[in-house]
PDB file of C-alpha atoms and ligand atoms in Angstrom:
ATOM      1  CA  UNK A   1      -2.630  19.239  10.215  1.00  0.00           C
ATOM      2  CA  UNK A   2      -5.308  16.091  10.402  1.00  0.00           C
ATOM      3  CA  UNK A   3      -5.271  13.675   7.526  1.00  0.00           C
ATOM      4  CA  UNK A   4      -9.030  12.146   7.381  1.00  0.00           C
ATOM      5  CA  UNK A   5      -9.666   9.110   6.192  1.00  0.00           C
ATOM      6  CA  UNK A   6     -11.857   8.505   3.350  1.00  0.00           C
ATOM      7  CA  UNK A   7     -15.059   5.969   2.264  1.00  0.00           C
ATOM      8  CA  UNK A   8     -12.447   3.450   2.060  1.00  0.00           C
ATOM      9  CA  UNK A   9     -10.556   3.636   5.104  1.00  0.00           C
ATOM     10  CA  UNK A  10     -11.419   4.924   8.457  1.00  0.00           C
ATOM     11  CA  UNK A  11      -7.998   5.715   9.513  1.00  0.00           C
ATOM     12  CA  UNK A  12      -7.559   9.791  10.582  1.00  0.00           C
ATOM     13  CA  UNK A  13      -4.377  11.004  12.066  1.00  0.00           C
ATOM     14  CA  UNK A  14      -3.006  14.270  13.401  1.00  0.00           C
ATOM     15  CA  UNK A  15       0.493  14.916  10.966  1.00  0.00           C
ATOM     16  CA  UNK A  16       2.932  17.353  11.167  1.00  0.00           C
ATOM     17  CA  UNK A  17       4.811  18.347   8.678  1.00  0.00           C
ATOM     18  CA  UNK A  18       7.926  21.186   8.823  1.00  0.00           C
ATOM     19  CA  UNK A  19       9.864  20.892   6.020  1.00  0.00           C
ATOM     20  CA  UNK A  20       8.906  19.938   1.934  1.00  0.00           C
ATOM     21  CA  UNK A  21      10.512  19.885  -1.108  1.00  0.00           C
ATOM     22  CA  UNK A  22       9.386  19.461  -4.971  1.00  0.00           C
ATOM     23  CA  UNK A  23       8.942  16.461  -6.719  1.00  0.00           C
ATOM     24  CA  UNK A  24       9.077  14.918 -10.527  1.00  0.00           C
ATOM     25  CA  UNK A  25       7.889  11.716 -12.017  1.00  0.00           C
ATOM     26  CA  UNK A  26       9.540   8.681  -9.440  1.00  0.00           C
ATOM     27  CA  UNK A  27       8.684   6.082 -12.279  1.00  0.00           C
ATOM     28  CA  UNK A  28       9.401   7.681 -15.478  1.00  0.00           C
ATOM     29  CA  UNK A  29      11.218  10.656 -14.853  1.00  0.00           C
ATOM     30  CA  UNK A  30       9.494  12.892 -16.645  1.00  0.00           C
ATOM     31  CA  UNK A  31       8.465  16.551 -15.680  1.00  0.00           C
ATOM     32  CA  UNK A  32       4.958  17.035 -17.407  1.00  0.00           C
ATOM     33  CA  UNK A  33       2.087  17.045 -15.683  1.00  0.00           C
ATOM     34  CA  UNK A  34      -1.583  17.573 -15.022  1.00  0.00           C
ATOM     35  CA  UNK A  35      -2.816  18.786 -11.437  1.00  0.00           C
ATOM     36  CA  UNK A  36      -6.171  16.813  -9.923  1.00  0.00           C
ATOM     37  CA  UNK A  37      -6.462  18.247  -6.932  1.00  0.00           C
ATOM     38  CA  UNK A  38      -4.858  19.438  -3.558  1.00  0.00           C
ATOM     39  CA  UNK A  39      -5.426  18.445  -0.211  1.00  0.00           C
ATOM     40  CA  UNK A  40      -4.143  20.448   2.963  1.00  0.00           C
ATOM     41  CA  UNK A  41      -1.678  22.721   0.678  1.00  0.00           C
ATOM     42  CA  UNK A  42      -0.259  19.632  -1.092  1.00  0.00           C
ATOM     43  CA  UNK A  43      -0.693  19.143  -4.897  1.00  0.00           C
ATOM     44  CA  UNK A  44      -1.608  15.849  -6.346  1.00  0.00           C
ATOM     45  CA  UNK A  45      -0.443  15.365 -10.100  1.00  0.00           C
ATOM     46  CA  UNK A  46      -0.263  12.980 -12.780  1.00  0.00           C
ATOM     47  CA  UNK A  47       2.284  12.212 -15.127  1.00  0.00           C
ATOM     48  CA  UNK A  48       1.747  12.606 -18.787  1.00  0.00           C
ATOM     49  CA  UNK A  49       4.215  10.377 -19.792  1.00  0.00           C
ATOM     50  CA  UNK A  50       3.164   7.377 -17.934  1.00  0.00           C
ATOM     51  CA  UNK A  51       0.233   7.943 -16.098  1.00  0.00           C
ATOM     52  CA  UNK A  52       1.806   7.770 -12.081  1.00  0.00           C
ATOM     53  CA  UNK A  53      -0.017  10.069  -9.912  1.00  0.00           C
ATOM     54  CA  UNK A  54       2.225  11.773  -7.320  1.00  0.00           C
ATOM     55  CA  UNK A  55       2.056  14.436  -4.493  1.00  0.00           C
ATOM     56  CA  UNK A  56       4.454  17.348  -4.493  1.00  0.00           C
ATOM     57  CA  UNK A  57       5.468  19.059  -2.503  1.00  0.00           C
ATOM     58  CA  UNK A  58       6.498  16.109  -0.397  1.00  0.00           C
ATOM     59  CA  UNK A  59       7.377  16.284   3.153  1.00  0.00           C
ATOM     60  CA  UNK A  60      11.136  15.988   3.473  1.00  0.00           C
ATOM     61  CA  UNK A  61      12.751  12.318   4.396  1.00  0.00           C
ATOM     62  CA  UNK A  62      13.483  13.540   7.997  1.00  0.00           C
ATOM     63  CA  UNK A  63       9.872  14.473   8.743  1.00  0.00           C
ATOM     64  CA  UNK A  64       8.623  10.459   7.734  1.00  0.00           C
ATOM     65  CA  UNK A  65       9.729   9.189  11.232  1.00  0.00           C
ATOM     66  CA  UNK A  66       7.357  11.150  13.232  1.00  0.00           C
ATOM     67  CA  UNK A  67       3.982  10.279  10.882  1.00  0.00           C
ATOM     68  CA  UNK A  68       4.991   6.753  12.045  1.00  0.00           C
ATOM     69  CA  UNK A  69       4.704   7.215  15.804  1.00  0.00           C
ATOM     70  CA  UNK A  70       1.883   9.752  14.476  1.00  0.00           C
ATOM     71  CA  UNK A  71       0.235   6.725  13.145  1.00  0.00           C
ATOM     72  CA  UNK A  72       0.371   4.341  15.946  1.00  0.00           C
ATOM     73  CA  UNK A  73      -0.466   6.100  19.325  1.00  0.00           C
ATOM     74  CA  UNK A  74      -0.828   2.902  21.221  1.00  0.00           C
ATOM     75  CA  UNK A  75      -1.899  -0.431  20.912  1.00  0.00           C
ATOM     76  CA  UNK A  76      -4.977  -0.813  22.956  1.00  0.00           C
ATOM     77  CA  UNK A  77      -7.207  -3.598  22.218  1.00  0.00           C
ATOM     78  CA  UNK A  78     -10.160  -0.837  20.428  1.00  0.00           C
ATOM     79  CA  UNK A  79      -7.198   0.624  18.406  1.00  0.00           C
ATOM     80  CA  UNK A  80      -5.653  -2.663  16.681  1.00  0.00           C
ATOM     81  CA  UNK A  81      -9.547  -3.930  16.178  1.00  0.00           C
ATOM     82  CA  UNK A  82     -10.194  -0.614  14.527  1.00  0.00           C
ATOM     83  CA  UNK A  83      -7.041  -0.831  12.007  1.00  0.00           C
ATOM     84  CA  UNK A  84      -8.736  -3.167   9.667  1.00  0.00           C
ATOM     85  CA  UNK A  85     -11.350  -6.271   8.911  1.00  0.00           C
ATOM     86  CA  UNK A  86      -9.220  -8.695   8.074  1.00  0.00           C
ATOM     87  CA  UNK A  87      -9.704  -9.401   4.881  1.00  0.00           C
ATOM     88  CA  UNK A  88      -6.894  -7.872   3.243  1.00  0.00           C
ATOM     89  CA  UNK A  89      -4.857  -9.764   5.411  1.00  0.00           C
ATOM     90  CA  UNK A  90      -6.806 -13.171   4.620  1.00  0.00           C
ATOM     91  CA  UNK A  91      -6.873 -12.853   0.139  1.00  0.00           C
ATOM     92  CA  UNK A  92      -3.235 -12.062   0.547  1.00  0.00           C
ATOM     93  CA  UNK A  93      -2.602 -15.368   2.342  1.00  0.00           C
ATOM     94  CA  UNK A  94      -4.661 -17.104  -0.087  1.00  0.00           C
ATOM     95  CA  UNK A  95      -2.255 -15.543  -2.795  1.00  0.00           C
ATOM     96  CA  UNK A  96       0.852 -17.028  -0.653  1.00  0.00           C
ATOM     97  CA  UNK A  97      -0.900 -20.202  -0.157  1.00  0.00           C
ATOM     98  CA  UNK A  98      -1.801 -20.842  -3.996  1.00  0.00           C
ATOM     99  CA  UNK A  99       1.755 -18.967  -5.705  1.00  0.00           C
ATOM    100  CA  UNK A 100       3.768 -20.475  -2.860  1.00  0.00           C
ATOM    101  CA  UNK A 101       2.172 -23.852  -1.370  1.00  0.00           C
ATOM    102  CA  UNK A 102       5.789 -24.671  -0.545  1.00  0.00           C
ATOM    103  CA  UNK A 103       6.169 -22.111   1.606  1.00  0.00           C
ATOM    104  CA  UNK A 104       9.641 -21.007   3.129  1.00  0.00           C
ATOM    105  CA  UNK A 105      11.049 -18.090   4.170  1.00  0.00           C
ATOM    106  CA  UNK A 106       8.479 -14.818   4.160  1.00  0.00           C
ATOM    107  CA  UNK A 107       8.816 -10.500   5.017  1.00  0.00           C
ATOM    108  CA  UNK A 108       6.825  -8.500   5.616  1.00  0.00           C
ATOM    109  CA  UNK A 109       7.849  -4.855   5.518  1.00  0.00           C
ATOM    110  CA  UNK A 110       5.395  -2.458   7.456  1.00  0.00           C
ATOM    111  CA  UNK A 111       4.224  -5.256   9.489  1.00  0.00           C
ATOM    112  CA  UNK A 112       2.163  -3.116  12.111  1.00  0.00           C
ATOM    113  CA  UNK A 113       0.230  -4.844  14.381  1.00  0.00           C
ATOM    114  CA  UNK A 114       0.974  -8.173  12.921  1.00  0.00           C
ATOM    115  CA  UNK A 115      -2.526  -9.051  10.965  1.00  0.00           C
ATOM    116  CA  UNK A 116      -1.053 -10.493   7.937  1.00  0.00           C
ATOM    117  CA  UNK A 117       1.756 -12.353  10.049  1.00  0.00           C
ATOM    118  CA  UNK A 118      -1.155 -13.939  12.197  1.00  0.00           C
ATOM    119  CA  UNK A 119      -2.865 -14.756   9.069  1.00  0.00           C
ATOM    120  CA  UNK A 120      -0.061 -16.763   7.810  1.00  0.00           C
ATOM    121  CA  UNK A 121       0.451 -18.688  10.726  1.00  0.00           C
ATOM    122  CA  UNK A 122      -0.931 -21.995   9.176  1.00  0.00           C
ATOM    123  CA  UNK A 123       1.226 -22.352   6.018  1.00  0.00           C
ATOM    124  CA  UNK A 124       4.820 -23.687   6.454  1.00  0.00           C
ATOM    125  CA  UNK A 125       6.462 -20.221   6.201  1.00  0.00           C
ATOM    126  CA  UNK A 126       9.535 -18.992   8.143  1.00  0.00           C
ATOM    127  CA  UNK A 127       7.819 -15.360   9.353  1.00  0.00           C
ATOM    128  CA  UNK A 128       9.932 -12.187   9.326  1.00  0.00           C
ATOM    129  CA  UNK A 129       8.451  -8.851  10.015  1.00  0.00           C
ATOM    130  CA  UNK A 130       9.702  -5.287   9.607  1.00  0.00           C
ATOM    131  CA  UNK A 131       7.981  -2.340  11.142  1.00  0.00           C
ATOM    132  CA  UNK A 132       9.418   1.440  12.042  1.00  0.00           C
ATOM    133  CA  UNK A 133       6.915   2.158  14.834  1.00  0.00           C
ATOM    134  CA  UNK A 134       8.362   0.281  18.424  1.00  0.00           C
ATOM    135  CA  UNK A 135       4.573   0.297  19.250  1.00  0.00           C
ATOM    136  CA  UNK A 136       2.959  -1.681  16.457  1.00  0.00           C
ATOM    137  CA  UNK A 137       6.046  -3.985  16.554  1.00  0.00           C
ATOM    138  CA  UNK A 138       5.910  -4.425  20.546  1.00  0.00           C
ATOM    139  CA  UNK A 139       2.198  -5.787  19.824  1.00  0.00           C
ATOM    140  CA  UNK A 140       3.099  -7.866  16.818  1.00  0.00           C
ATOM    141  CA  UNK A 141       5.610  -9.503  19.091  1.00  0.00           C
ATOM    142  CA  UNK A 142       3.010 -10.875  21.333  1.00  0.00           C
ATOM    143  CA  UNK A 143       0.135 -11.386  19.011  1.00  0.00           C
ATOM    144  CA  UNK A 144       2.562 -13.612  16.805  1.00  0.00           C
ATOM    145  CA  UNK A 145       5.565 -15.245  18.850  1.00  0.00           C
ATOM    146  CA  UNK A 146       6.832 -17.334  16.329  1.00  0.00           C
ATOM    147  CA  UNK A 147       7.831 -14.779  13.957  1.00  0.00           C
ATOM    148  CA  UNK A 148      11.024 -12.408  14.372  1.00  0.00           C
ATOM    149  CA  UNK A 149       9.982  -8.679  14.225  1.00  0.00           C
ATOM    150  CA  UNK A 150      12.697  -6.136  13.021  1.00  0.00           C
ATOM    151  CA  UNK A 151      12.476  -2.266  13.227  1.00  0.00           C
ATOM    152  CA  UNK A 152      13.833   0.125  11.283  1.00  0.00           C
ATOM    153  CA  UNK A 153      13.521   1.083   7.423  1.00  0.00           C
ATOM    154  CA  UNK A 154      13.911  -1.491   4.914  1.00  0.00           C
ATOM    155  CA  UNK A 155      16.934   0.728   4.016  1.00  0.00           C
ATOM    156  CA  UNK A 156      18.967  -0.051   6.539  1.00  0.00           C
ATOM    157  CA  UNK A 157      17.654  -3.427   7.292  1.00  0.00           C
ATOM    158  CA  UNK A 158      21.084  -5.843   7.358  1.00  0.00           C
ATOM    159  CA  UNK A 159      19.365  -8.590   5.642  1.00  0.00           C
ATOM    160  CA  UNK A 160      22.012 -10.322   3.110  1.00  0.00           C
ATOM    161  CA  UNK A 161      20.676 -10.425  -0.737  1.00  0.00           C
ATOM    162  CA  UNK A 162      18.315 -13.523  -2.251  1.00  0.00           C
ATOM    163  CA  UNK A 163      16.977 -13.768   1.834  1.00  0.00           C
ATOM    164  CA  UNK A 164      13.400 -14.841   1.536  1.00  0.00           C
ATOM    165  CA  UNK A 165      11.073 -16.659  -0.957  1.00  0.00           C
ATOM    166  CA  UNK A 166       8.036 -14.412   0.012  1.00  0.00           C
ATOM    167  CA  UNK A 167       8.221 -10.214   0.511  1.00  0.00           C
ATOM    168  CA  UNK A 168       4.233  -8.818   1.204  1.00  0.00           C
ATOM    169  CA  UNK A 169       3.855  -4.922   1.651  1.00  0.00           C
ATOM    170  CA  UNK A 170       0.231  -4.190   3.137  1.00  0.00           C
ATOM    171  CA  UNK A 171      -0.708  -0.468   1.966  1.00  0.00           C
ATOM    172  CA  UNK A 172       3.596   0.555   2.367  1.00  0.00           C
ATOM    173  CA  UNK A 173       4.686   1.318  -1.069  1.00  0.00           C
ATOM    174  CA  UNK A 174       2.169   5.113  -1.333  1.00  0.00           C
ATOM    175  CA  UNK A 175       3.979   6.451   1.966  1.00  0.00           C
ATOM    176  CA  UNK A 176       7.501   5.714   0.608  1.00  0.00           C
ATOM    177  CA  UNK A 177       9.732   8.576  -0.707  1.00  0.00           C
ATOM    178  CA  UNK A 178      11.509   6.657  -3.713  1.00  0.00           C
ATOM    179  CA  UNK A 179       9.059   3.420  -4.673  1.00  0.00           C
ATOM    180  CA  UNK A 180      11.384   2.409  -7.342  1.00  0.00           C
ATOM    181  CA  UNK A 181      14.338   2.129  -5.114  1.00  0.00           C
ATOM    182  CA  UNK A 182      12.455   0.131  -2.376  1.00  0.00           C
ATOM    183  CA  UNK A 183      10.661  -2.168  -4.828  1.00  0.00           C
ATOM    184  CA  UNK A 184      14.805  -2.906  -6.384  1.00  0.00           C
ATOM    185  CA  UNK A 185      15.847  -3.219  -2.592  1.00  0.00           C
ATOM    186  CA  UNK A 186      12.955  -6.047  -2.144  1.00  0.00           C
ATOM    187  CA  UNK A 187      13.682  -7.989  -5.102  1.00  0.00           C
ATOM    188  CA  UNK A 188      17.028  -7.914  -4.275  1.00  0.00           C
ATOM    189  CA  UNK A 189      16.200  -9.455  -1.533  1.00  0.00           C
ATOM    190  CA  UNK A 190      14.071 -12.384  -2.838  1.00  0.00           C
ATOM    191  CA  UNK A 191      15.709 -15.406  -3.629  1.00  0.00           C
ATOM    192  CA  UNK A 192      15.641 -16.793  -7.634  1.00  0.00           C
ATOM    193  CA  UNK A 193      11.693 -17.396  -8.301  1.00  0.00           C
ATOM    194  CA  UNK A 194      10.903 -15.659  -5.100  1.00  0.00           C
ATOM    195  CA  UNK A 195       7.202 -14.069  -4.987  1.00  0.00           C
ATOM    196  CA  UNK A 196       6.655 -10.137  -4.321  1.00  0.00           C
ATOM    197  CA  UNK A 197       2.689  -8.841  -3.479  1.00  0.00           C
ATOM    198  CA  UNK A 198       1.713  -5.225  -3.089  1.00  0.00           C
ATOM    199  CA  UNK A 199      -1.309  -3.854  -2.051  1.00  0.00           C
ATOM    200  CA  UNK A 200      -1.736  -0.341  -2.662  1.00  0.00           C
ATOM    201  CA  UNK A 201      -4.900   2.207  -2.894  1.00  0.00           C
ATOM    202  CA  UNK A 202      -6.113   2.912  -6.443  1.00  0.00           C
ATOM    203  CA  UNK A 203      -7.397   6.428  -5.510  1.00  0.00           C
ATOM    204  CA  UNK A 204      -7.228   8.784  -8.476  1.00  0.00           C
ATOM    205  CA  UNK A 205     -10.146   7.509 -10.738  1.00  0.00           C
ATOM    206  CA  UNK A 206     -12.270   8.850  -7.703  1.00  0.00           C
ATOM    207  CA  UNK A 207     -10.418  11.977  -7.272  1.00  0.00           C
ATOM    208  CA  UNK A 208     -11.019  12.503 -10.930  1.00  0.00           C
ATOM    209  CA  UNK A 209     -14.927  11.905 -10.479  1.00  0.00           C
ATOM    210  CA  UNK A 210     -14.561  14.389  -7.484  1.00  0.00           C
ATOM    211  CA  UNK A 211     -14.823  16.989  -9.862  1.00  0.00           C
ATOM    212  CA  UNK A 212     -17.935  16.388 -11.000  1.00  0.00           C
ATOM    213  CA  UNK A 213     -19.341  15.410  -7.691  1.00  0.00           C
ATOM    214  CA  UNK A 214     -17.399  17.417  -5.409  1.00  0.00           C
ATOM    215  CA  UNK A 215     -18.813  15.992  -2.315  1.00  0.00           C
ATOM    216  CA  UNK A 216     -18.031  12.535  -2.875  1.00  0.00           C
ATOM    217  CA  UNK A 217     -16.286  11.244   0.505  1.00  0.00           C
ATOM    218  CA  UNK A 218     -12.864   9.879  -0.485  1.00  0.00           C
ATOM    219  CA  UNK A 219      -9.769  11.571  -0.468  1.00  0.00           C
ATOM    220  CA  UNK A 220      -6.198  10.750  -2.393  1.00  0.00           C
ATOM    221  CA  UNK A 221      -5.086  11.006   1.905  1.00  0.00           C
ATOM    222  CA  UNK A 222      -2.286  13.593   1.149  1.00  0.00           C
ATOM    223  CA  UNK A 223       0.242  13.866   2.487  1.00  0.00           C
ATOM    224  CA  UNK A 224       0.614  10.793   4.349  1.00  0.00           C
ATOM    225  CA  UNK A 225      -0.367   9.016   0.717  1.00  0.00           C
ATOM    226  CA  UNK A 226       2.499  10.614  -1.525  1.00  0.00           C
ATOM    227  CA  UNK A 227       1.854   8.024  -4.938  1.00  0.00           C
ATOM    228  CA  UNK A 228      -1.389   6.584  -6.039  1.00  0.00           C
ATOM    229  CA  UNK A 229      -0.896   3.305  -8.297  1.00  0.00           C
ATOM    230  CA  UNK A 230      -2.588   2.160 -11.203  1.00  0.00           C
ATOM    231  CA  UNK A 231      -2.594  -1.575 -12.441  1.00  0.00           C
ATOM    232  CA  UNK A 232      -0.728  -0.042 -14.962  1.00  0.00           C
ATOM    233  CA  UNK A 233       1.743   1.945 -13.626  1.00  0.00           C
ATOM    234  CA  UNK A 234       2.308  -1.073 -10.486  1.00  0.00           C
ATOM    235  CA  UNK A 235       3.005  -3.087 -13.222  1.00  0.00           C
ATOM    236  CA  UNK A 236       5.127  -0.681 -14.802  1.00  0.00           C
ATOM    237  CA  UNK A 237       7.373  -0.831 -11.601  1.00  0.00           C
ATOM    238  CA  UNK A 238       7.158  -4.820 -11.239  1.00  0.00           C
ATOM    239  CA  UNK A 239       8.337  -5.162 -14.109  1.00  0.00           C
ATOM    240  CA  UNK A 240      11.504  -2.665 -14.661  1.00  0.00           C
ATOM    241  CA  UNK A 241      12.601  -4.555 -10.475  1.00  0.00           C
ATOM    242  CA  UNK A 242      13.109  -7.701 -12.460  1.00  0.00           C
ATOM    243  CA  UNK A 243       9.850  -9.532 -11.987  1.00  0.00           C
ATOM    244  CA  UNK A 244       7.505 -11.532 -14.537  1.00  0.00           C
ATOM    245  CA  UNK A 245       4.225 -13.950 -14.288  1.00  0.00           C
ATOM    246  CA  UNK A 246       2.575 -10.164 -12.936  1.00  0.00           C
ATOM    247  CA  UNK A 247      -0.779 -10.433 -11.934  1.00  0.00           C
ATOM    248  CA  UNK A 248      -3.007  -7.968 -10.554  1.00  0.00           C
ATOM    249  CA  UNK A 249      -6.334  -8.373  -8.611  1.00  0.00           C
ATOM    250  CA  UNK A 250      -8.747  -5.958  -7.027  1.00  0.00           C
ATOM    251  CA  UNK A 251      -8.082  -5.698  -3.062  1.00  0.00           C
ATOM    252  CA  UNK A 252     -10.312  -6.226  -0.452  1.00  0.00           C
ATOM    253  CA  UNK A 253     -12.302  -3.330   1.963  1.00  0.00           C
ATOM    254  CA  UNK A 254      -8.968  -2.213   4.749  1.00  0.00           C
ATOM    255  CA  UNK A 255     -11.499  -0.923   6.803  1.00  0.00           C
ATOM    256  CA  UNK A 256     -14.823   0.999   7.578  1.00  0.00           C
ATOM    257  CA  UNK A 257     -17.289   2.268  10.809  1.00  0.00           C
ATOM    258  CA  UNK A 258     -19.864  -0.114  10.629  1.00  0.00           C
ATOM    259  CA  UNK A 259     -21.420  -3.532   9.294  1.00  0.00           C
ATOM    260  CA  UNK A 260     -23.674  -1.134   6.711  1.00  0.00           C
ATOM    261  CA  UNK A 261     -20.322   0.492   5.668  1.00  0.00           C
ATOM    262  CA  UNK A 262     -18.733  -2.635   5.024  1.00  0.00           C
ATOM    263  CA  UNK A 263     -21.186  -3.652   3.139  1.00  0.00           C
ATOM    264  CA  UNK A 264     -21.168  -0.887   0.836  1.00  0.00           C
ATOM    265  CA  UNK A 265     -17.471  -1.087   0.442  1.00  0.00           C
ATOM    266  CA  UNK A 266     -18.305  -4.735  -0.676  1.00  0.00           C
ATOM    267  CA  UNK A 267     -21.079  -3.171  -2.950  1.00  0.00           C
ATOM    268  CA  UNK A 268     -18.606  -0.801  -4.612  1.00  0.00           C
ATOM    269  CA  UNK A 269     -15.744  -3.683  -4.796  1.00  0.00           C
ATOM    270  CA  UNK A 270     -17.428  -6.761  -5.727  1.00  0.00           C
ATOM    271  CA  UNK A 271     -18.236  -5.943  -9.903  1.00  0.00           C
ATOM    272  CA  UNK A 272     -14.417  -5.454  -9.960  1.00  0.00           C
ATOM    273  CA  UNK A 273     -13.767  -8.243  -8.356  1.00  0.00           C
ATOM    274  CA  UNK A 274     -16.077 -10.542 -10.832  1.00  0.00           C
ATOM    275  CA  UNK A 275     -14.677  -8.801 -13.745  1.00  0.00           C
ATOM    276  CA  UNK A 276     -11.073  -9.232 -12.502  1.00  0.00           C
ATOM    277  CA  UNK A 277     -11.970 -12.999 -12.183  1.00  0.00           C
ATOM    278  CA  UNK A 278     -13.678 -13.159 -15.457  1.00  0.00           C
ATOM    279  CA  UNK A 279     -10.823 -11.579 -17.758  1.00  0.00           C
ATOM    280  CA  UNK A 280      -7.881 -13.381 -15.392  1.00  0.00           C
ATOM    281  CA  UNK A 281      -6.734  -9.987 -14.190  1.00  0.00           C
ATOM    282  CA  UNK A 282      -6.775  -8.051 -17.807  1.00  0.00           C
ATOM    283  CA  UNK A 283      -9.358  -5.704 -16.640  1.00  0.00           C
ATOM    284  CA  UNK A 284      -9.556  -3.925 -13.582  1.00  0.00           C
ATOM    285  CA  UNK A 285     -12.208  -1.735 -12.695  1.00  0.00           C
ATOM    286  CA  UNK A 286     -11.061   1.471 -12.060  1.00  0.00           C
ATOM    287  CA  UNK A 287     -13.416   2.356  -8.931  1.00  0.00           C
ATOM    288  CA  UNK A 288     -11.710  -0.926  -7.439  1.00  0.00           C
ATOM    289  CA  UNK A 289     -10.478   1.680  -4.907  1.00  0.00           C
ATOM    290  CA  UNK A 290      -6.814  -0.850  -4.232  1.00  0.00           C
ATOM    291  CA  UNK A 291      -5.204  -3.044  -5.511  1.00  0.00           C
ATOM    292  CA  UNK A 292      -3.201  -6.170  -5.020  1.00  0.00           C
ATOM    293  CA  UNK A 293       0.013  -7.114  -7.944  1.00  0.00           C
ATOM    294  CA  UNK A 294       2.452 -10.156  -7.263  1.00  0.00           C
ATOM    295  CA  UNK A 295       5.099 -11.228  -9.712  1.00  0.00           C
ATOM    296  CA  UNK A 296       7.964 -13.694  -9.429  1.00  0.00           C
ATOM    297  CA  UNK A 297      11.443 -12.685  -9.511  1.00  0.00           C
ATOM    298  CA  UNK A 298      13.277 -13.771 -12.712  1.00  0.00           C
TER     299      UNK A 298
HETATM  300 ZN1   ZN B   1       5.998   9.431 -15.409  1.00  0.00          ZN
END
């Protein structure tokens, strides 16, 4: 099957999935549900209890490996320059840089092609990176040689509890199987007042207004996407893992085909962005498309 990308991100893959199995509520455990759409044979529900949105079927553990290679073919120059503008990479450093001046020791899990590493070059950080394609990481490697690049999942990654100061996941936590498990691994790895940031798409308020204007051009990207977050719901999460001080801010455009498309993105984003400014994070539009929440570990 081919996964397209949508308005907000330019990124289409070939997938292939063999085997799937059903799936219930991963944050509150509950069973009831409402269906908003399906894309390529896979549903995409919500939870009536608390709101998650969630793809089931979902392709089986085993089959996650090969989307990863799926995802990064090589690691030509045109391919890494097409992943993404930068900015995501930049606001999320400026979010290290004002909840951590200090710095120390920083992960971050999904690492890729190293944009966010690069980005935090400057500030006095310690740079670990984990990544499960040998591609992305191989380029990483080279475009960053002061920071030590790991791969594997962060399942199995031998790193001893209360390791780092900073974790940052860059669009990681909708492709996991079990969020709730990996966001109690990560805080169990952060060290006493130790920062977590997650930036995650905000899809389903536009797959909701797909049904009145079925031709709008996103897509929830099912089933490489298996969870679509909320401010509500992230915060939901941050909160049962152990962490306070939880703030949540609109993200920046990942990536698009052109200056013009850019600049819509930016069009689309920026009210959000004001507003989120304006009420200190209260409100977030919900057409803010991602989303960025960090919280401190108690
Ligand atoms: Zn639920």
């Amino acid at each position: 099957m081919h996964v397209k990308g949508s308005f907000f991100t330019t990124l289409s893959q070939r997938m292939t999935v063999v085997r799937t199995e059903e799936t219930h509520c991963n944050l509150c455990g509950g069973a009831d549900r409402d269906k908003l759409d399906e894309e390529l044979g896979f549903g995409i529900w919500q939870c009536r209890d608390c709101g998650l949105v969630y793809v089931s079927p979902q392709p089986c553990a085993e089959e996650l490996p090969r989307f990863y290679e799926e995802m990064y073919p090589n690691a030509d120059e045109a391919t890494v320059a097409a992943r993404g503008f930068g900015w995501v990479e930049r606001h999320i450093a400026a979010i290290v840089a004002r909840r951590k001046p200090e710095g120390g020791r920083f992960l971050e899990v999904g690492c890729g092609y190293g944009a966010l590493l690069e980005a935090l070059s400057p500030q006095p950080l310690e740079l670990h990176g984990l990544e499960l394609s040998e591609t992305a990481a191989a380029y990483a490697r080279t475009r960053v040689p002061t920071a030590s690049i790991e791969t594997g999942p962060i399942e199995d990654a031998a790193f001893p509890p209360a390791s780092f100061d900073v974790i940052a996941l860059i669009a990681v936590l909708e492709h996991v199987k079990d969020p709730r498990a990996v966001l109690e691994r990560l805080t169990a790895l952060l060290a006493p007042g130790g920062l977590l940031i997650v930036q995650v798409p905000y899809p389903h308020p536009y797959i909701k207004l797909k049904r009145v204007f079925p031709r709008l051009p996103v897509s929830f990207e099912a089933p490489r996407h298996l969870y679509g977050f909320s401010p509500v719901t992230l915060e939901r999460y941050f909160r049962e893992a152990g962490l306070t001080a939880i703030r949540t801010e609109v993200a920046r455009p990942y990536s698009g085909a052109s200056r013009l498309h850019a600049g819509l993105i930016w069009a689309v984003k920026i009210p959000g962005i004001v507003l989120a400014k304006l009420t200190t994070g209260r409100w977030i539009y919900p057409f803010a498309a991602a989303i960025v929440t960090h919280g401190v570990k108690k």
